Amino acid sequence: MQESELKKLQRKIEKLLAIHDSLREQNRAMRISEASWQAERAKLVQQNEMARRKVNEMITRLQTLERNSG
């Protein structure tokens, strides 16, 4: 192989390594972001469940009040 071909190959390898590093960092950032939105989703699901329970409790109390008053 000629020296110029080796230099081209070296530049390509360096470029691939730089792309690899960049993709690795993006992947890390995306995993952190994913963990964050998953935690937020879990919190929202929990809040939704709490709200649903409270609404069901209110409905039950209202039905009880209605039976007792009627």
PDB file of N, CA and C in Angstrom:
ATOM      1  N   MET A   1       0.844  -1.189   0.000  1.00  0.00           N
ATOM      2  CA  MET A   1       0.000   0.000   0.000  1.00  0.00           C
ATOM      3  C   MET A   1       0.875   1.233   0.000  1.00  0.00           C
ATOM      4  N   GLN A   2       0.424   2.225  -0.723  1.00  0.00           N
ATOM      5  CA  GLN A   2       1.181   3.469  -0.763  1.00  0.00           C
ATOM      6  C   GLN A   2       0.897   4.277   0.494  1.00  0.00           C
ATOM      7  N   GLU A   3       1.809   5.191   0.778  1.00  0.00           N
ATOM      8  CA  GLU A   3       1.676   6.008   1.985  1.00  0.00           C
ATOM      9  C   GLU A   3       0.414   6.861   1.945  1.00  0.00           C
ATOM     10  N   SER A   4       0.049   7.387   0.780  1.00  0.00           N
ATOM     11  CA  SER A   4      -1.155   8.216   0.689  1.00  0.00           C
ATOM     12  C   SER A   4      -2.405   7.387   0.980  1.00  0.00           C
ATOM     13  N   GLU A   5      -2.424   6.132   0.539  1.00  0.00           N
ATOM     14  CA  GLU A   5      -3.555   5.252   0.823  1.00  0.00           C
ATOM     15  C   GLU A   5      -3.641   4.953   2.320  1.00  0.00           C
ATOM     16  N   LEU A   6      -2.474   4.775   2.944  1.00  0.00           N
ATOM     17  CA  LEU A   6      -2.448   4.538   4.381  1.00  0.00           C
ATOM     18  C   LEU A   6      -2.970   5.759   5.149  1.00  0.00           C
ATOM     19  N   LYS A   7      -2.594   6.935   4.692  1.00  0.00           N
ATOM     20  CA  LYS A   7      -3.062   8.162   5.352  1.00  0.00           C
ATOM     21  C   LYS A   7      -4.573   8.317   5.183  1.00  0.00           C
ATOM     22  N   LYS A   8      -5.076   7.991   3.990  1.00  0.00           N
ATOM     23  CA  LYS A   8      -6.525   8.053   3.762  1.00  0.00           C
ATOM     24  C   LYS A   8      -7.235   7.075   4.693  1.00  0.00           C
ATOM     25  N   LEU A   9      -6.678   5.878   4.775  1.00  0.00           N
ATOM     26  CA  LEU A   9      -7.266   4.859   5.641  1.00  0.00           C
ATOM     27  C   LEU A   9      -7.215   5.312   7.104  1.00  0.00           C
ATOM     28  N   GLN A  10      -6.118   5.908   7.491  1.00  0.00           N
ATOM     29  CA  GLN A  10      -5.979   6.403   8.865  1.00  0.00           C
ATOM     30  C   GLN A  10      -7.014   7.495   9.153  1.00  0.00           C
ATOM     31  N   ARG A  11      -7.219   8.404   8.196  1.00  0.00           N
ATOM     32  CA  ARG A  11      -8.217   9.479   8.374  1.00  0.00           C
ATOM     33  C   ARG A  11      -9.623   8.891   8.487  1.00  0.00           C
ATOM     34  N   LYS A  12      -9.901   7.868   7.654  1.00  0.00           N
ATOM     35  CA  LYS A  12     -11.214   7.226   7.721  1.00  0.00           C
ATOM     36  C   LYS A  12     -11.423   6.557   9.078  1.00  0.00           C
ATOM     37  N   ILE A  13     -10.389   5.892   9.566  1.00  0.00           N
ATOM     38  CA  ILE A  13     -10.482   5.234  10.871  1.00  0.00           C
ATOM     39  C   ILE A  13     -10.693   6.279  11.968  1.00  0.00           C
ATOM     40  N   GLU A  14      -9.962   7.376  11.898  1.00  0.00           N
ATOM     41  CA  GLU A  14     -10.119   8.439  12.894  1.00  0.00           C
ATOM     42  C   GLU A  14     -11.524   9.031  12.842  1.00  0.00           C
ATOM     43  N   LYS A  15     -12.040   9.185  11.624  1.00  0.00           N
ATOM     44  CA  LYS A  15     -13.394   9.711  11.471  1.00  0.00           C
ATOM     45  C   LYS A  15     -14.418   8.737  12.063  1.00  0.00           C
ATOM     46  N   LEU A  16     -14.244   7.446  11.791  1.00  0.00           N
ATOM     47  CA  LEU A  16     -15.135   6.427  12.345  1.00  0.00           C
ATOM     48  C   LEU A  16     -15.073   6.407  13.872  1.00  0.00           C
ATOM     49  N   LEU A  17     -13.881   6.562  14.418  1.00  0.00           N
ATOM     50  CA  LEU A  17     -13.738   6.592  15.874  1.00  0.00           C
ATOM     51  C   LEU A  17     -14.440   7.815  16.465  1.00  0.00           C
ATOM     52  N   ALA A  18     -14.336   8.946  15.781  1.00  0.00           N
ATOM     53  CA  ALA A  18     -15.005  10.158  16.251  1.00  0.00           C
ATOM     54  C   ALA A  18     -16.526   9.975  16.199  1.00  0.00           C
ATOM     55  N   ILE A  19     -17.007   9.375  15.115  1.00  0.00           N
ATOM     56  CA  ILE A  19     -18.444   9.104  14.990  1.00  0.00           C
ATOM     57  C   ILE A  19     -18.881   8.136  16.086  1.00  0.00           C
ATOM     58  N   HIS A  20     -18.073   7.124  16.326  1.00  0.00           N
ATOM     59  CA  HIS A  20     -18.369   6.152  17.379  1.00  0.00           C
ATOM     60  C   HIS A  20     -18.489   6.846  18.731  1.00  0.00           C
ATOM     61  N   ASP A  21     -17.536   7.704  19.044  1.00  0.00           N
ATOM     62  CA  ASP A  21     -17.577   8.434  20.317  1.00  0.00           C
ATOM     63  C   ASP A  21     -18.826   9.296  20.417  1.00  0.00           C
ATOM     64  N   SER A  22     -19.154   9.960  19.308  1.00  0.00           N
ATOM     65  CA  SER A  22     -20.336  10.816  19.288  1.00  0.00           C
ATOM     66  C   SER A  22     -21.607  10.004  19.500  1.00  0.00           C
ATOM     67  N   LEU A  23     -21.718   8.888  18.785  1.00  0.00           N
ATOM     68  CA  LEU A  23     -22.894   8.032  18.941  1.00  0.00           C
ATOM     69  C   LEU A  23     -22.976   7.436  20.339  1.00  0.00           C
ATOM     70  N   ARG A  24     -21.848   7.092  20.886  1.00  0.00           N
ATOM     71  CA  ARG A  24     -21.825   6.551  22.243  1.00  0.00           C
ATOM     72  C   ARG A  24     -22.345   7.596  23.243  1.00  0.00           C
ATOM     73  N   GLU A  25     -21.928   8.836  23.082  1.00  0.00           N
ATOM     74  CA  GLU A  25     -22.385   9.918  23.966  1.00  0.00           C
ATOM     75  C   GLU A  25     -23.874  10.175  23.770  1.00  0.00           C
ATOM     76  N   GLN A  26     -24.323  10.173  22.523  1.00  0.00           N
ATOM     77  CA  GLN A  26     -25.753  10.358  22.259  1.00  0.00           C
ATOM     78  C   GLN A  26     -26.562   9.234  22.895  1.00  0.00           C
ATOM     79  N   ASN A  27     -26.070   8.023  22.786  1.00  0.00           N
ATOM     80  CA  ASN A  27     -26.743   6.871  23.370  1.00  0.00           C
ATOM     81  C   ASN A  27     -26.838   7.026  24.888  1.00  0.00           C
ATOM     82  N   ARG A  28     -25.762   7.445  25.504  1.00  0.00           N
ATOM     83  CA  ARG A  28     -25.747   7.663  26.958  1.00  0.00           C
ATOM     84  C   ARG A  28     -26.771   8.715  27.341  1.00  0.00           C
ATOM     85  N   ALA A  29     -26.791   9.824  26.610  1.00  0.00           N
ATOM     86  CA  ALA A  29     -27.739  10.912  26.896  1.00  0.00           C
ATOM     87  C   ALA A  29     -29.180  10.427  26.713  1.00  0.00           C
ATOM     88  N   MET A  30     -29.408   9.630  25.682  1.00  0.00           N
ATOM     89  CA  MET A  30     -30.757   9.117  25.441  1.00  0.00           C
ATOM     90  C   MET A  30     -31.188   8.157  26.546  1.00  0.00           C
ATOM     91  N   ARG A  31     -30.269   7.359  27.047  1.00  0.00           N
ATOM     92  CA  ARG A  31     -30.605   6.438  28.138  1.00  0.00           C
ATOM     93  C   ARG A  31     -30.958   7.222  29.411  1.00  0.00           C
ATOM     94  N   ILE A  32     -30.221   8.280  29.673  1.00  0.00           N
ATOM     95  CA  ILE A  32     -30.525   9.124  30.833  1.00  0.00           C
ATOM     96  C   ILE A  32     -31.897   9.766  30.656  1.00  0.00           C
ATOM     97  N   SER A  33     -32.156  10.271  29.464  1.00  0.00           N
ATOM     98  CA  SER A  33     -33.451  10.884  29.167  1.00  0.00           C
ATOM     99  C   SER A  33     -34.580   9.866  29.304  1.00  0.00           C
ATOM    100  N   GLU A  34     -34.348   8.670  28.801  1.00  0.00           N
ATOM    101  CA  GLU A  34     -35.360   7.619  28.889  1.00  0.00           C
ATOM    102  C   GLU A  34     -35.672   7.284  30.349  1.00  0.00           C
ATOM    103  N   ALA A  35     -34.638   7.170  31.159  1.00  0.00           N
ATOM    104  CA  ALA A  35     -34.846   6.872  32.577  1.00  0.00           C
ATOM    105  C   ALA A  35     -35.662   7.975  33.231  1.00  0.00           C
ATOM    106  N   SER A  36     -35.397   9.203  32.834  1.00  0.00           N
ATOM    107  CA  SER A  36     -36.128  10.340  33.392  1.00  0.00           C
ATOM    108  C   SER A  36     -37.602  10.304  33.004  1.00  0.00           C
ATOM    109  N   TRP A  37     -37.909  10.081  31.722  1.00  0.00           N
ATOM    110  CA  TRP A  37     -39.327  10.079  31.334  1.00  0.00           C
ATOM    111  C   TRP A  37     -40.036   8.836  31.838  1.00  0.00           C
ATOM    112  N   GLN A  38     -39.310   7.745  32.026  1.00  0.00           N
ATOM    113  CA  GLN A  38     -39.948   6.563  32.604  1.00  0.00           C
ATOM    114  C   GLN A  38     -40.316   6.801  34.062  1.00  0.00           C
ATOM    115  N   ALA A  39     -39.441   7.495  34.783  1.00  0.00           N
ATOM    116  CA  ALA A  39     -39.746   7.835  36.177  1.00  0.00           C
ATOM    117  C   ALA A  39     -40.939   8.784  36.228  1.00  0.00           C
ATOM    118  N   GLU A  40     -40.960   9.758  35.322  1.00  0.00           N
ATOM    119  CA  GLU A  40     -42.084  10.695  35.273  1.00  0.00           C
ATOM    120  C   GLU A  40     -43.379   9.961  34.931  1.00  0.00           C
ATOM    121  N   ARG A  41     -43.311   9.037  33.997  1.00  0.00           N
ATOM    122  CA  ARG A  41     -44.494   8.261  33.614  1.00  0.00           C
ATOM    123  C   ARG A  41     -45.004   7.454  34.800  1.00  0.00           C
ATOM    124  N   ALA A  42     -44.098   6.810  35.535  1.00  0.00           N
ATOM    125  CA  ALA A  42     -44.494   6.016  36.700  1.00  0.00           C
ATOM    126  C   ALA A  42     -45.185   6.899  37.734  1.00  0.00           C
ATOM    127  N   LYS A  43     -44.657   8.100  37.917  1.00  0.00           N
ATOM    128  CA  LYS A  43     -45.262   9.042  38.864  1.00  0.00           C
ATOM    129  C   LYS A  43     -46.668   9.432  38.402  1.00  0.00           C
ATOM    130  N   LEU A  44     -46.817   9.699  37.114  1.00  0.00           N
ATOM    131  CA  LEU A  44     -48.125  10.079  36.578  1.00  0.00           C
ATOM    132  C   LEU A  44     -49.128   8.931  36.660  1.00  0.00           C
ATOM    133  N   VAL A  45     -48.670   7.723  36.405  1.00  0.00           N
ATOM    134  CA  VAL A  45     -49.550   6.558  36.525  1.00  0.00           C
ATOM    135  C   VAL A  45     -50.023   6.419  37.972  1.00  0.00           C
ATOM    136  N   GLN A  46     -49.113   6.611  38.906  1.00  0.00           N
ATOM    137  CA  GLN A  46     -49.464   6.534  40.322  1.00  0.00           C
ATOM    138  C   GLN A  46     -50.467   7.624  40.696  1.00  0.00           C
ATOM    139  N   GLN A  47     -50.234   8.851  40.217  1.00  0.00           N
ATOM    140  CA  GLN A  47     -51.164   9.945  40.503  1.00  0.00           C
ATOM    141  C   GLN A  47     -52.530   9.668  39.879  1.00  0.00           C
ATOM    142  N   ASN A  48     -52.532   9.117  38.691  1.00  0.00           N
ATOM    143  CA  ASN A  48     -53.779   8.786  38.016  1.00  0.00           C
ATOM    144  C   ASN A  48     -54.555   7.726  38.807  1.00  0.00           C
ATOM    145  N   GLU A  49     -53.848   6.739  39.297  1.00  0.00           N
ATOM    146  CA  GLU A  49     -54.477   5.683  40.090  1.00  0.00           C
ATOM    147  C   GLU A  49     -55.054   6.258  41.384  1.00  0.00           C
ATOM    148  N   MET A  50     -54.324   7.149  42.026  1.00  0.00           N
ATOM    149  CA  MET A  50     -54.814   7.792  43.241  1.00  0.00           C
ATOM    150  C   MET A  50     -56.080   8.596  42.960  1.00  0.00           C
ATOM    151  N   ALA A  51     -56.065   9.344  41.873  1.00  0.00           N
ATOM    152  CA  ALA A  51     -57.227  10.153  41.496  1.00  0.00           C
ATOM    153  C   ALA A  51     -58.420   9.251  41.185  1.00  0.00           C
ATOM    154  N   ARG A  52     -58.181   8.147  40.505  1.00  0.00           N
ATOM    155  CA  ARG A  52     -59.256   7.211  40.183  1.00  0.00           C
ATOM    156  C   ARG A  52     -59.864   6.630  41.453  1.00  0.00           C
ATOM    157  N   ARG A  53     -59.005   6.267  42.412  1.00  0.00           N
ATOM    158  CA  ARG A  53     -59.504   5.735  43.682  1.00  0.00           C
ATOM    159  C   ARG A  53     -60.350   6.775  44.415  1.00  0.00           C
ATOM    160  N   LYS A  54     -59.876   8.022  44.427  1.00  0.00           N
ATOM    161  CA  LYS A  54     -60.620   9.082  45.120  1.00  0.00           C
ATOM    162  C   LYS A  54     -61.977   9.316  44.457  1.00  0.00           C
ATOM    163  N   VAL A  55     -62.015   9.307  43.145  1.00  0.00           N
ATOM    164  CA  VAL A  55     -63.278   9.495  42.429  1.00  0.00           C
ATOM    165  C   VAL A  55     -64.227   8.341  42.745  1.00  0.00           C
ATOM    166  N   ASN A  56     -63.708   7.120  42.743  1.00  0.00           N
ATOM    167  CA  ASN A  56     -64.540   5.967  43.079  1.00  0.00           C
ATOM    168  C   ASN A  56     -65.062   6.056  44.510  1.00  0.00           C
ATOM    169  N   GLU A  57     -64.222   6.519  45.420  1.00  0.00           N
ATOM    170  CA  GLU A  57     -64.654   6.703  46.810  1.00  0.00           C
ATOM    171  C   GLU A  57     -65.765   7.747  46.892  1.00  0.00           C
ATOM    172  N   MET A  58     -65.603   8.835  46.152  1.00  0.00           N
ATOM    173  CA  MET A  58     -66.635   9.886  46.151  1.00  0.00           C
ATOM    174  C   MET A  58     -67.945   9.357  45.590  1.00  0.00           C
ATOM    175  N   ILE A  59     -67.856   8.577  44.525  1.00  0.00           N
ATOM    176  CA  ILE A  59     -69.060   8.006  43.923  1.00  0.00           C
ATOM    177  C   ILE A  59     -69.762   7.097  44.944  1.00  0.00           C
ATOM    178  N   THR A  60     -68.986   6.294  45.620  1.00  0.00           N
ATOM    179  CA  THR A  60     -69.556   5.382  46.631  1.00  0.00           C
ATOM    180  C   THR A  60     -70.223   6.178  47.745  1.00  0.00           C
ATOM    181  N   ARG A  61     -69.558   7.227  48.222  1.00  0.00           N
ATOM    182  CA  ARG A  61     -70.160   8.059  49.278  1.00  0.00           C
ATOM    183  C   ARG A  61     -71.431   8.735  48.805  1.00  0.00           C
ATOM    184  N   LEU A  62     -71.402   9.228  47.573  1.00  0.00           N
ATOM    185  CA  LEU A  62     -72.609   9.868  47.036  1.00  0.00           C
ATOM    186  C   LEU A  62     -73.747   8.863  46.920  1.00  0.00           C
ATOM    187  N   GLN A  63     -73.444   7.658  46.470  1.00  0.00           N
ATOM    188  CA  GLN A  63     -74.480   6.623  46.366  1.00  0.00           C
ATOM    189  C   GLN A  63     -75.024   6.273  47.747  1.00  0.00           C
ATOM    190  N   THR A  64     -74.146   6.208  48.731  1.00  0.00           N
ATOM    191  CA  THR A  64     -74.571   5.931  50.098  1.00  0.00           C
ATOM    192  C   THR A  64     -75.473   7.053  50.624  1.00  0.00           C
ATOM    193  N   LEU A  65     -75.054   8.284  50.384  1.00  0.00           N
ATOM    194  CA  LEU A  65     -75.869   9.442  50.806  1.00  0.00           C
ATOM    195  C   LEU A  65     -77.234   9.403  50.137  1.00  0.00           C
ATOM    196  N   GLU A  66     -77.237   9.077  48.849  1.00  0.00           N
ATOM    197  CA  GLU A  66     -78.491   9.027  48.101  1.00  0.00           C
ATOM    198  C   GLU A  66     -79.415   7.945  48.652  1.00  0.00           C
ATOM    199  N   ARG A  67     -78.879   6.787  48.973  1.00  0.00           N
ATOM    200  CA  ARG A  67     -79.681   5.699  49.542  1.00  0.00           C
ATOM    201  C   ARG A  67     -80.231   6.084  50.916  1.00  0.00           C
ATOM    202  N   ASN A  68     -79.387   6.732  51.723  1.00  0.00           N
ATOM    203  CA  ASN A  68     -79.799   7.102  53.076  1.00  0.00           C
ATOM    204  C   ASN A  68     -80.823   8.241  53.088  1.00  0.00           C
ATOM    205  N   SER A  69     -80.761   9.104  52.092  1.00  0.00           N
ATOM    206  CA  SER A  69     -81.700  10.225  52.067  1.00  0.00           C
ATOM    207  C   SER A  69     -82.994   9.888  51.329  1.00  0.00           C
ATOM    208  N   GLY A  70     -82.996   8.865  50.554  1.00  0.00           N
ATOM    209  CA  GLY A  70     -84.161   8.549  49.732  1.00  0.00           C
ATOM    210  C   GLY A  70     -84.939   7.460  50.287  1.00  0.00           C
TER     211      GLY A  70
END
